[in-house]
Amino acid sequence: MPLVQQTTSVPVSVDKDKCIAAKGCTVCVDVCPLDVLAINGVDGVAYMRYDECWYCMPCETDCPTGAVTVSIPYLLR
Amino acid sequence: MSGSTAVTHVVETDVLVIGGGTAGPMAAIKAKERQPDLRVVLMEKANVKRSGAISMGMDGLNNAVIPGHSTPEQYVREITIANDGIVDQGPVMAYANRSFEMIQYLDGLGVKFARGPTGDYDVRKVHHMGTYVLPMPEGHNVKKLLYRTLRRLRVNIINRYMATRLLTAQEGRIAGVIGINTRTSEFVVIRAKAVVLACGAAGRLGLPASGYLFGTYENPTNCGDGHAMAFHAGAALANLECFQINPLIKDYNGPACAYVTGPLGGYTANARGSRFLECDYWSGQMMLEFHRELESGAGPVFLKLDHLAEETISTVETILHTNERPSRGRFHTGRGTNYRTHMVEMHVSEIGFCSGHSASGVFVDEHARTTVPGLHAAGDLANVPHNYMLGAFVNGAFGGESAADFSADVGFGVLDRDFIRHEQERVLAATTRTDGVSPREVEYKIRRLVNDYLQPPKVTRKMELALDRLSEIRDDLEHLVAGDSHELMRALEVHSILDCAEMAARASLFRTESRWGLYHHRVDHPETDNDAWFCHSLMEKASDGSMVSRKQPIAPYLFAVADAERQSFRNVRVRPAAQGD
Ligand SMILES: Cc1cc2nc3c(=O)[nH]c(=O)nc-3n(C[C@H](O)[C@H](O)[C@H](O)COP(=O)(O)OP(=O)(O)OC[C@H]3O[C@@H](n4cnc5c(N)ncnc54)[C@H](O)[C@@H]3O)c2cc1C
Ligand code: SF4
Ligand code: SF4
């Protein structure tokens, strides 16, 4: 069967002004148990790449600059 | 990514531990402490720093056997009764005997447990009979302390590698594992003399009521890989029909949590705010009463705290909103739920396999040895019942030590090159296609069918239909498409989830009686039949690859349990005040 991409919301947001991924930080990406965060190659900021989140919060807790905010995934709210 | 350029790293080690959550790190630590010059590898799908059920910490020890509060014998009796007698008491006793020593060990590492005014451990009563709950209001540093200890002991940690199949040598003993990097799709083959499997629960079996695939009770990294790998390696799995079903906050799907709130005066209530359970300790009988209330006119079910003093409620909030599942406070805020004025709506979880809370899993003895020589299993995936976190630590320690001893006496098993080649083909198959179905769709469909057909109350014809549908989906595995390494991990997880779903259906059909309350409540076999079914059911892989079940006698009890005592868990409903309408 052919495949398509679909739009979806994600529960984790990153404050661009606070994220220091451009200086080499990868903490949130490293700790996420579901491996759903990544660094955007274009603007050098962390972002949520896959909508597969346990809302467990290591990413937010361990971020050295407080850039990460975890919300409850929409379907659970 | 292409299927033809498989990079394979080869690692040799004396002891290999697979899964770096709770039991795994302790297994690695204790193997090293047993024999410091051993090579010990800890392989983890995520990152040991923050992986597994205790990723953010834990609210307390649910099953601490502490001198002065309870005895090992009392604990063994309680667990035997809570499991309707289907227990080998040896491993439960071994756990109970070592429980206190492990608490002291963890204390020595820096884990903080609640203490009373005199400095003694502040143990609370939640269980039906004994007193075993030791709160950890500051339990958020457990992973950090374990990680530090692993580094100090020079355990070789391999993060972001997902084990896909155990390797066995010709004579059936364990030889190692093959796995894949979840970011680069590079393979690793780890040759090991002994292995400890600690991949946690099968937590992505049922679909949560929210429909969100990753909104599970368990950490969803634990999707049943360990159960599937053990099965394919020839290990026996016990009592898989004894599902895990937990009473949770509706939609949020985390513990409500009676173990924290119970000793402070909180309780599970029906819509009228009346208590209907004598005891909030999680058991199959408790879940059956919970389910009945939920489905009755008196439902749904709530956690009631609104009668408590402000001071108590603040304490509850501090513990429940900062420790184990710290996003809970945000969930309540979003819905305008305040413990002072609102009861918290509860629901039953999706089904799973998890000995941490129920009793199923890879069959082990008191040294965490499986039926495959050299292969050990510990934590939520091994079958020692009601294990919880402390059980994962203690049985992890048994597994690590036994693996260290085993590895001292043997060389490496001979690897089967053909098997490895086939496995690499199986793993990479999804990367070779451009048309087909996505892992997300196939996973959703399996788990939706699990809810439709396997969620108790169980019905024979429905479970047979489940097998039909699941076998159709097995053909669909040949059409899975993975666009990148991450999706490949998800595609491989779908294989494990399907294996677990089929095992859940077959095991449930095998045991033609009802037992363990809601966990194995068969509507068309409603009675408990001790004449025919006072035994374990073991599932194994037959020579043709199929799943076969057989009965296994319960090991002779260390402590006899009187009939009257055995009935005590059946009376968990408050009578007669809060009967359902
Ligand atoms: C929300 C929640 C609350 C709980 N609260 C309490 C409590 O208050 N008190 C208590 O005593 N117990 C509690 N428990 C139970 C307790 O946490 C577990 O029983 C225990 O932590 C299980 O340990 P484990 O090592 O078996 O699994 P985990 O700690 O989950 O570790 C399994 C590890 O295996 C890894 N893994 C999985 N698949 C693979 C693979 N294919 N290859 C490599 N690695 C893999 C995972 O990433 C994970 O790190 C709770 C559990 C949950 C989920
Ligand atoms: S941890 Fe924080 S600063 Fe570091 S990459 Fe992630 S968001 Fe950016
Ligand atoms: S909340 Fe947990 S699962 Fe979600 S992105 Fe953060 S670390 Fe990953």
XYZ file of C-alpha atoms in Angstrom, chain A residues 1-3 8 11 29-37 49-58 60-62 69-73 75-77, chain B residues 46-47 50 55-56 160 182-183 210 212 214-221 251-252 325-327 330-331 335 434-437 440 481 484 486 490:
70
model
C 0.000 0.000 0.000
C 1.248 3.548 -0.638
C 2.197 5.637 2.410
C -0.046 15.467 14.561
C 3.357 17.150 23.837
C 17.976 13.634 23.542
C 20.305 11.411 25.572
C 17.977 10.721 28.478
C 14.603 10.186 26.761
C 13.604 6.538 27.256
C 11.470 6.556 24.102
C 14.172 8.255 21.989
C 11.699 10.707 20.492
C 13.713 13.937 20.744
C 10.443 14.326 16.415
C 7.991 11.490 17.112
C 4.646 11.546 18.900
C 5.507 8.663 21.239
C 5.800 10.186 24.698
C 5.329 8.676 28.183
C 5.102 12.194 29.733
C 7.726 10.946 32.180
C 9.798 14.177 32.248
C 13.527 13.319 32.347
C 12.494 18.598 31.262
C 14.107 17.748 34.605
C 17.609 17.228 33.231
C 8.217 21.795 28.718
C 6.323 18.518 28.839
C 2.557 18.689 28.450
C 0.067 15.883 28.711
C -0.491 14.369 25.237
C -5.537 12.357 23.671
C -5.151 12.008 27.458
C -5.965 15.527 28.536
C 17.374 3.480 26.010
C 19.930 5.112 28.325
C 16.895 7.353 32.830
C 13.169 6.473 35.322
C 12.174 9.395 37.557
C 20.710 2.580 22.655
C 18.205 2.269 17.571
C 19.763 5.319 15.894
C -7.197 6.898 25.770
C -2.658 6.765 22.845
C 2.435 5.297 24.507
C 0.073 6.314 27.304
C 0.582 2.963 29.012
C 0.862 2.133 32.681
C 4.328 0.664 32.096
C 7.230 2.551 30.643
C 6.445 1.840 26.980
C 10.066 1.019 26.163
C -6.745 8.570 30.980
C -3.546 9.636 32.753
C 5.071 10.243 37.726
C 5.679 13.958 38.157
C 3.455 15.058 35.244
C -0.293 18.932 35.243
C -2.914 16.388 34.288
C -8.952 19.071 34.235
C 8.854 1.413 0.193
C 5.210 0.313 0.087
C 3.337 -1.465 2.858
C 2.061 -0.672 6.352
C 2.160 2.382 14.174
C 7.929 -0.413 6.320
C 14.543 5.307 9.458
C 13.762 4.793 14.851
C 9.190 0.307 16.382
